[in-house]
Amino acid sequence: MSTFQKMKENMISGQFLPGLIKDEKLLNVFIEIEREKYLPKHLRHLAYSDINIKVDKERYLISPYCIAKIIEKSKIKSKDVVLLIGSSFGYESAIISKLSNTVISIEENINFHRQAEINIKDSLIDNVVCINGNYSSGYKKFSPYDIIIFLGSANFPSEILLSQLSENGKLLICENYNSNLDEGKLFMYTKINKNIFKEYICDLNVPKLNADIYQKSIFSLESK
């Protein structure tokens, strides 16, 4: 057994199961996908650790546990089209590709985007579309989306993103409850009869993702 395989098994038994992530299909996907192949070489030893990995001045990769918790709560179905915001090097896109029909993967950082394209191609995954674009704008061309996942914490999602949800579509995002901390609360926004409903899911330690771009209030949507 390789060192990475052992680390992966420890991640499942020591992080996922105690954190009540027990969906068998989801666990099998995390066992299948080799995260180390999606990381820069100098960070591969951290591939299965329970930390958010710093990869740029103000950018972190979310821990596998937090990724798994968000995906589990989204309840992705095999027919779903998923919009993934802040997709970095493509690992999360690869995970979701095994659970959904199509993944539209948005990354602002051009270098991260290019590496994600390489990683997805090398993994022979054909249902992920990598887009170099603005986080708050989503990608209208392929909307509406059944699921939108924001891989980072912010003040709240933009109205543009919410407008790209399908009927009964869900957007999951961690919102900051203290501007000085990375910790946030995971919320799910659901579109029902053209109205947006917000539901608290759980507390989750997810680092910020360009939160400054989210300045437009969505309270007008919540109050409808």
PDB file of C-alpha atoms in Angstrom:
ATOM      1  CA  MET A   1       0.000   0.000   0.000  1.00  0.00           C
ATOM      2  CA  SER A   2       1.346   3.439  -0.967  1.00  0.00           C
ATOM      3  CA  THR A   3       1.864   6.204   1.577  1.00  0.00           C
ATOM      4  CA  PHE A   4      -0.826   8.315  -0.106  1.00  0.00           C
ATOM      5  CA  GLN A   5      -3.302   5.432  -0.053  1.00  0.00           C
ATOM      6  CA  LYS A   6      -2.725   4.983   3.669  1.00  0.00           C
ATOM      7  CA  MET A   7      -3.137   8.735   4.238  1.00  0.00           C
ATOM      8  CA  LYS A   8      -6.389   8.615   2.289  1.00  0.00           C
ATOM      9  CA  GLU A   9      -7.747   5.763   4.394  1.00  0.00           C
ATOM     10  CA  ASN A  10      -6.797   7.664   7.548  1.00  0.00           C
ATOM     11  CA  MET A  11      -8.673  10.689   6.201  1.00  0.00           C
ATOM     12  CA  ILE A  12     -11.827   8.629   5.805  1.00  0.00           C
ATOM     13  CA  SER A  13     -11.591   6.895   9.178  1.00  0.00           C
ATOM     14  CA  GLY A  14     -10.187   9.812  11.166  1.00  0.00           C
ATOM     15  CA  GLN A  15     -11.979  12.814   9.622  1.00  0.00           C
ATOM     16  CA  PHE A  16     -14.983  11.852   7.511  1.00  0.00           C
ATOM     17  CA  LEU A  17     -16.624   9.146   9.632  1.00  0.00           C
ATOM     18  CA  PRO A  18     -16.245  11.012  12.967  1.00  0.00           C
ATOM     19  CA  GLY A  19     -17.649  14.073  11.155  1.00  0.00           C
ATOM     20  CA  LEU A  20     -20.737  12.021  10.251  1.00  0.00           C
ATOM     21  CA  ILE A  21     -19.973  11.846   6.533  1.00  0.00           C
ATOM     22  CA  LYS A  22     -21.243   8.350   5.828  1.00  0.00           C
ATOM     23  CA  ASP A  23     -22.689   8.406   2.305  1.00  0.00           C
ATOM     24  CA  GLU A  24     -21.109   5.302   0.756  1.00  0.00           C
ATOM     25  CA  LYS A  25     -21.078   6.599  -2.818  1.00  0.00           C
ATOM     26  CA  LEU A  26     -19.445   9.853  -1.759  1.00  0.00           C
ATOM     27  CA  LEU A  27     -16.832   8.047   0.330  1.00  0.00           C
ATOM     28  CA  ASN A  28     -15.989   5.765  -2.587  1.00  0.00           C
ATOM     29  CA  VAL A  29     -15.433   8.775  -4.848  1.00  0.00           C
ATOM     30  CA  PHE A  30     -13.048  10.335  -2.343  1.00  0.00           C
ATOM     31  CA  ILE A  31     -11.184   7.013  -2.207  1.00  0.00           C
ATOM     32  CA  GLU A  32     -11.056   6.856  -6.015  1.00  0.00           C
ATOM     33  CA  ILE A  33      -9.759  10.375  -6.752  1.00  0.00           C
ATOM     34  CA  GLU A  34      -6.071  10.933  -5.973  1.00  0.00           C
ATOM     35  CA  ARG A  35      -5.844  14.426  -4.540  1.00  0.00           C
ATOM     36  CA  GLU A  36      -2.034  14.479  -4.562  1.00  0.00           C
ATOM     37  CA  LYS A  37      -2.092  14.522  -8.362  1.00  0.00           C
ATOM     38  CA  TYR A  38      -4.014  17.813  -8.287  1.00  0.00           C
ATOM     39  CA  LEU A  39      -1.605  19.616  -5.942  1.00  0.00           C
ATOM     40  CA  PRO A  40       1.751  21.305  -6.587  1.00  0.00           C
ATOM     41  CA  LYS A  41       4.570  18.868  -5.782  1.00  0.00           C
ATOM     42  CA  HIS A  42       5.715  20.765  -2.679  1.00  0.00           C
ATOM     43  CA  LEU A  43       2.227  20.459  -1.151  1.00  0.00           C
ATOM     44  CA  ARG A  44       1.430  16.832  -1.946  1.00  0.00           C
ATOM     45  CA  HIS A  45       2.396  15.641   1.519  1.00  0.00           C
ATOM     46  CA  LEU A  46      -0.598  17.662   2.800  1.00  0.00           C
ATOM     47  CA  ALA A  47      -3.069  16.137   0.350  1.00  0.00           C
ATOM     48  CA  TYR A  48      -5.177  14.326   2.949  1.00  0.00           C
ATOM     49  CA  SER A  49      -4.597  16.470   6.019  1.00  0.00           C
ATOM     50  CA  ASP A  50      -7.477  18.231   7.746  1.00  0.00           C
ATOM     51  CA  ILE A  51      -6.269  21.753   6.999  1.00  0.00           C
ATOM     52  CA  ASN A  52      -6.946  24.506   4.494  1.00  0.00           C
ATOM     53  CA  ILE A  53      -3.760  24.716   2.416  1.00  0.00           C
ATOM     54  CA  LYS A  54      -2.361  28.148   1.538  1.00  0.00           C
ATOM     55  CA  VAL A  55      -1.444  28.263  -2.151  1.00  0.00           C
ATOM     56  CA  ASP A  56      -1.267  32.002  -2.817  1.00  0.00           C
ATOM     57  CA  LYS A  57      -1.090  35.269  -0.905  1.00  0.00           C
ATOM     58  CA  GLU A  58      -4.802  35.308  -0.095  1.00  0.00           C
ATOM     59  CA  ARG A  59      -5.899  31.904  -1.378  1.00  0.00           C
ATOM     60  CA  TYR A  60      -6.388  28.574   0.335  1.00  0.00           C
ATOM     61  CA  LEU A  61      -7.498  25.145  -0.803  1.00  0.00           C
ATOM     62  CA  ILE A  62     -10.382  23.890   1.318  1.00  0.00           C
ATOM     63  CA  SER A  63      -9.777  20.767   3.393  1.00  0.00           C
ATOM     64  CA  PRO A  64     -11.206  17.497   2.010  1.00  0.00           C
ATOM     65  CA  TYR A  65     -13.479  17.179   5.051  1.00  0.00           C
ATOM     66  CA  CYS A  66     -15.111  20.566   4.401  1.00  0.00           C
ATOM     67  CA  ILE A  67     -15.450  19.742   0.707  1.00  0.00           C
ATOM     68  CA  ALA A  68     -17.106  16.434   1.553  1.00  0.00           C
ATOM     69  CA  LYS A  69     -19.482  18.066   4.043  1.00  0.00           C
ATOM     70  CA  ILE A  70     -20.631  20.654   1.474  1.00  0.00           C
ATOM     71  CA  ILE A  71     -21.062  18.049  -1.268  1.00  0.00           C
ATOM     72  CA  GLU A  72     -22.943  15.676   1.030  1.00  0.00           C
ATOM     73  CA  LYS A  73     -25.378  18.426   2.036  1.00  0.00           C
ATOM     74  CA  SER A  74     -25.948  19.386  -1.603  1.00  0.00           C
ATOM     75  CA  LYS A  75     -27.293  15.880  -2.377  1.00  0.00           C
ATOM     76  CA  ILE A  76     -26.097  15.942  -5.977  1.00  0.00           C
ATOM     77  CA  LYS A  77     -27.950  13.589  -8.328  1.00  0.00           C
ATOM     78  CA  SER A  78     -26.524  11.864 -11.397  1.00  0.00           C
ATOM     79  CA  LYS A  79     -28.631  14.029 -13.735  1.00  0.00           C
ATOM     80  CA  ASP A  80     -27.571  17.348 -12.185  1.00  0.00           C
ATOM     81  CA  VAL A  81     -25.630  20.142 -13.835  1.00  0.00           C
ATOM     82  CA  VAL A  82     -23.373  21.718 -11.206  1.00  0.00           C
ATOM     83  CA  LEU A  83     -21.718  25.144 -11.221  1.00  0.00           C
ATOM     84  CA  LEU A  84     -18.568  25.136  -9.100  1.00  0.00           C
ATOM     85  CA  ILE A  85     -17.191  28.529  -8.036  1.00  0.00           C
ATOM     86  CA  GLY A  86     -13.501  28.815  -7.071  1.00  0.00           C
ATOM     87  CA  SER A  87     -12.405  25.471  -8.472  1.00  0.00           C
ATOM     88  CA  SER A  88      -8.622  26.007  -8.108  1.00  0.00           C
ATOM     89  CA  PHE A  89      -6.629  23.024  -9.470  1.00  0.00           C
ATOM     90  CA  GLY A  90      -9.599  20.828 -10.359  1.00  0.00           C
ATOM     91  CA  TYR A  91      -9.750  18.308  -7.507  1.00  0.00           C
ATOM     92  CA  GLU A  92     -13.234  19.298  -6.385  1.00  0.00           C
ATOM     93  CA  SER A  93     -14.423  19.296  -9.998  1.00  0.00           C
ATOM     94  CA  ALA A  94     -13.123  15.744 -10.369  1.00  0.00           C
ATOM     95  CA  ILE A  95     -14.975  14.621  -7.231  1.00  0.00           C
ATOM     96  CA  ILE A  96     -18.263  16.190  -8.336  1.00  0.00           C
ATOM     97  CA  SER A  97     -17.865  14.855 -11.888  1.00  0.00           C
ATOM     98  CA  LYS A  98     -18.346  11.338 -10.511  1.00  0.00           C
ATOM     99  CA  LEU A  99     -21.627  12.300  -8.844  1.00  0.00           C
ATOM    100  CA  SER A 100     -23.272  14.551 -11.457  1.00  0.00           C
ATOM    101  CA  ASN A 101     -24.000  14.838 -15.155  1.00  0.00           C
ATOM    102  CA  THR A 102     -21.888  17.933 -15.891  1.00  0.00           C
ATOM    103  CA  VAL A 103     -19.643  20.296 -13.938  1.00  0.00           C
ATOM    104  CA  ILE A 104     -19.059  23.898 -15.011  1.00  0.00           C
ATOM    105  CA  SER A 105     -15.916  24.910 -13.163  1.00  0.00           C
ATOM    106  CA  ILE A 106     -15.172  28.624 -12.613  1.00  0.00           C
ATOM    107  CA  GLU A 107     -11.728  29.882 -11.586  1.00  0.00           C
ATOM    108  CA  GLU A 108     -10.567  33.534 -11.675  1.00  0.00           C
ATOM    109  CA  ASN A 109      -6.847  32.847 -11.247  1.00  0.00           C
ATOM    110  CA  ILE A 110      -5.547  32.156 -14.761  1.00  0.00           C
ATOM    111  CA  ASN A 111      -2.659  29.987 -13.554  1.00  0.00           C
ATOM    112  CA  PHE A 112      -4.945  27.858 -11.394  1.00  0.00           C
ATOM    113  CA  HIS A 113      -7.393  27.587 -14.291  1.00  0.00           C
ATOM    114  CA  ARG A 114      -4.718  26.391 -16.716  1.00  0.00           C
ATOM    115  CA  GLN A 115      -3.456  23.797 -14.257  1.00  0.00           C
ATOM    116  CA  ALA A 116      -7.014  22.594 -13.648  1.00  0.00           C
ATOM    117  CA  GLU A 117      -7.493  22.061 -17.382  1.00  0.00           C
ATOM    118  CA  ILE A 118      -4.308  19.975 -17.477  1.00  0.00           C
ATOM    119  CA  ASN A 119      -5.293  17.967 -14.395  1.00  0.00           C
ATOM    120  CA  ILE A 120      -8.802  17.233 -15.648  1.00  0.00           C
ATOM    121  CA  LYS A 121      -7.482  16.193 -19.062  1.00  0.00           C
ATOM    122  CA  ASP A 122      -4.800  13.947 -17.515  1.00  0.00           C
ATOM    123  CA  SER A 123      -7.499  12.301 -15.384  1.00  0.00           C
ATOM    124  CA  LEU A 124      -9.505  11.477 -18.540  1.00  0.00           C
ATOM    125  CA  ILE A 125     -12.579  13.251 -17.188  1.00  0.00           C
ATOM    126  CA  ASP A 126     -14.895  14.380 -19.988  1.00  0.00           C
ATOM    127  CA  ASN A 127     -17.845  15.975 -18.174  1.00  0.00           C
ATOM    128  CA  VAL A 128     -16.046  18.983 -16.658  1.00  0.00           C
ATOM    129  CA  VAL A 129     -15.879  22.341 -18.454  1.00  0.00           C
ATOM    130  CA  CYS A 130     -13.156  24.631 -17.045  1.00  0.00           C
ATOM    131  CA  ILE A 131     -13.887  28.359 -17.343  1.00  0.00           C
ATOM    132  CA  ASN A 132     -11.583  31.283 -16.506  1.00  0.00           C
ATOM    133  CA  GLY A 133     -14.159  33.776 -15.254  1.00  0.00           C
ATOM    134  CA  ASN A 134     -15.436  35.995 -12.464  1.00  0.00           C
ATOM    135  CA  TYR A 135     -16.714  34.242  -9.345  1.00  0.00           C
ATOM    136  CA  SER A 136     -19.711  36.497  -8.771  1.00  0.00           C
ATOM    137  CA  SER A 137     -20.860  36.313 -12.404  1.00  0.00           C
ATOM    138  CA  GLY A 138     -21.153  32.543 -12.597  1.00  0.00           C
ATOM    139  CA  TYR A 139     -21.610  31.329 -16.165  1.00  0.00           C
ATOM    140  CA  LYS A 140     -24.963  32.189 -17.690  1.00  0.00           C
ATOM    141  CA  LYS A 141     -24.370  30.286 -20.946  1.00  0.00           C
ATOM    142  CA  PHE A 142     -25.027  26.883 -19.377  1.00  0.00           C
ATOM    143  CA  SER A 143     -27.583  28.002 -16.795  1.00  0.00           C
ATOM    144  CA  PRO A 144     -29.880  27.213 -15.126  1.00  0.00           C
ATOM    145  CA  TYR A 145     -27.978  24.994 -12.692  1.00  0.00           C
ATOM    146  CA  ASP A 146     -29.366  22.335 -10.394  1.00  0.00           C
ATOM    147  CA  ILE A 147     -26.574  22.923  -7.880  1.00  0.00           C
ATOM    148  CA  ILE A 148     -24.198  25.852  -7.339  1.00  0.00           C
ATOM    149  CA  ILE A 149     -21.345  25.360  -4.879  1.00  0.00           C
ATOM    150  CA  PHE A 150     -19.184  28.248  -3.720  1.00  0.00           C
ATOM    151  CA  LEU A 151     -15.779  26.900  -2.607  1.00  0.00           C
ATOM    152  CA  GLY A 152     -14.937  29.567  -0.077  1.00  0.00           C
ATOM    153  CA  SER A 153     -16.630  31.843   2.402  1.00  0.00           C
ATOM    154  CA  ALA A 154     -18.086  35.248   1.532  1.00  0.00           C
ATOM    155  CA  ASN A 155     -20.561  37.767   2.936  1.00  0.00           C
ATOM    156  CA  PHE A 156     -23.388  36.366   0.801  1.00  0.00           C
ATOM    157  CA  PRO A 157     -23.897  35.149  -2.780  1.00  0.00           C
ATOM    158  CA  SER A 158     -24.475  37.609  -5.603  1.00  0.00           C
ATOM    159  CA  GLU A 159     -27.931  38.032  -7.110  1.00  0.00           C
ATOM    160  CA  ILE A 160     -26.434  37.019 -10.458  1.00  0.00           C
ATOM    161  CA  LEU A 161     -25.479  33.615  -9.078  1.00  0.00           C
ATOM    162  CA  LEU A 162     -28.889  33.096  -7.503  1.00  0.00           C
ATOM    163  CA  SER A 163     -30.576  34.015 -10.793  1.00  0.00           C
ATOM    164  CA  GLN A 164     -28.763  31.112 -12.467  1.00  0.00           C
ATOM    165  CA  LEU A 165     -30.465  28.482 -10.288  1.00  0.00           C
ATOM    166  CA  SER A 166     -33.033  26.170 -11.820  1.00  0.00           C
ATOM    167  CA  GLU A 167     -36.426  25.662 -10.211  1.00  0.00           C
ATOM    168  CA  ASN A 168     -35.734  23.711  -6.993  1.00  0.00           C
ATOM    169  CA  GLY A 169     -32.053  24.424  -7.550  1.00  0.00           C
ATOM    170  CA  LYS A 170     -29.720  24.847  -4.560  1.00  0.00           C
ATOM    171  CA  LEU A 171     -26.772  27.137  -3.876  1.00  0.00           C
ATOM    172  CA  LEU A 172     -24.414  26.263  -1.014  1.00  0.00           C
ATOM    173  CA  ILE A 173     -22.071  28.858   0.455  1.00  0.00           C
ATOM    174  CA  CYS A 174     -20.297  29.534   3.744  1.00  0.00           C
ATOM    175  CA  GLU A 175     -21.060  33.024   5.004  1.00  0.00           C
ATOM    176  CA  ASN A 176     -18.743  34.939   7.331  1.00  0.00           C
ATOM    177  CA  TYR A 177     -20.183  35.769  10.738  1.00  0.00           C
ATOM    178  CA  ASN A 178     -17.048  37.633  11.846  1.00  0.00           C
ATOM    179  CA  SER A 179     -15.034  39.701   9.357  1.00  0.00           C
ATOM    180  CA  ASN A 180     -11.830  38.940  11.269  1.00  0.00           C
ATOM    181  CA  LEU A 181     -12.230  35.157  11.121  1.00  0.00           C
ATOM    182  CA  ASP A 182     -12.315  32.567   8.364  1.00  0.00           C
ATOM    183  CA  GLU A 183     -14.924  30.500  10.159  1.00  0.00           C
ATOM    184  CA  GLY A 184     -18.393  30.720   8.743  1.00  0.00           C
ATOM    185  CA  LYS A 185     -21.811  29.128   8.655  1.00  0.00           C
ATOM    186  CA  LEU A 186     -22.831  26.920   5.744  1.00  0.00           C
ATOM    187  CA  PHE A 187     -26.127  28.032   4.223  1.00  0.00           C
ATOM    188  CA  MET A 188     -28.234  26.587   1.443  1.00  0.00           C
ATOM    189  CA  TYR A 189     -30.311  28.831  -0.803  1.00  0.00           C
ATOM    190  CA  THR A 190     -33.159  27.052  -2.624  1.00  0.00           C
ATOM    191  CA  LYS A 191     -35.231  28.443  -5.494  1.00  0.00           C
ATOM    192  CA  ILE A 192     -38.922  27.531  -5.196  1.00  0.00           C
ATOM    193  CA  ASN A 193     -41.622  29.152  -7.330  1.00  0.00           C
ATOM    194  CA  LYS A 194     -39.144  31.913  -8.283  1.00  0.00           C
ATOM    195  CA  ASN A 195     -38.536  32.746  -4.617  1.00  0.00           C
ATOM    196  CA  ILE A 196     -35.268  32.193  -2.759  1.00  0.00           C
ATOM    197  CA  PHE A 197     -35.321  30.470   0.635  1.00  0.00           C
ATOM    198  CA  LYS A 198     -32.291  30.423   2.934  1.00  0.00           C
ATOM    199  CA  GLU A 199     -31.513  27.569   5.337  1.00  0.00           C
ATOM    200  CA  TYR A 200     -28.714  27.224   7.891  1.00  0.00           C
ATOM    201  CA  ILE A 201     -26.873  23.900   7.565  1.00  0.00           C
ATOM    202  CA  CYS A 202     -23.882  23.864   9.945  1.00  0.00           C
ATOM    203  CA  ASP A 203     -20.767  25.735  11.078  1.00  0.00           C
ATOM    204  CA  LEU A 204     -17.773  25.142   8.826  1.00  0.00           C
ATOM    205  CA  ASN A 205     -14.182  26.409   8.768  1.00  0.00           C
ATOM    206  CA  VAL A 206     -13.851  27.584   5.178  1.00  0.00           C
ATOM    207  CA  PRO A 207     -11.437  30.385   4.174  1.00  0.00           C
ATOM    208  CA  LYS A 208     -12.584  33.498   2.359  1.00  0.00           C
ATOM    209  CA  LEU A 209     -12.749  33.605  -1.429  1.00  0.00           C
ATOM    210  CA  ASN A 210     -12.494  37.173  -2.712  1.00  0.00           C
ATOM    211  CA  ALA A 211     -15.282  38.207  -0.370  1.00  0.00           C
ATOM    212  CA  ASP A 212     -14.856  41.882  -1.304  1.00  0.00           C
ATOM    213  CA  ILE A 213     -16.674  41.360  -4.608  1.00  0.00           C
ATOM    214  CA  TYR A 214     -19.898  40.463  -2.782  1.00  0.00           C
ATOM    215  CA  GLN A 215     -21.222  43.873  -1.868  1.00  0.00           C
ATOM    216  CA  LYS A 216     -24.757  43.848  -3.250  1.00  0.00           C
ATOM    217  CA  SER A 217     -27.365  42.821  -0.704  1.00  0.00           C
ATOM    218  CA  ILE A 218     -29.718  39.946  -1.488  1.00  0.00           C
ATOM    219  CA  PHE A 219     -32.159  40.694   1.299  1.00  0.00           C
ATOM    220  CA  SER A 220     -34.718  41.801  -1.298  1.00  0.00           C
ATOM    221  CA  LEU A 221     -34.713  38.230  -2.582  1.00  0.00           C
ATOM    222  CA  GLU A 222     -34.981  36.675   0.878  1.00  0.00           C
ATOM    223  CA  SER A 223     -37.980  38.801   1.804  1.00  0.00           C
ATOM    224  CA  LYS A 224     -40.126  37.802  -1.148  1.00  0.00           C
TER     225      LYS A 224
END
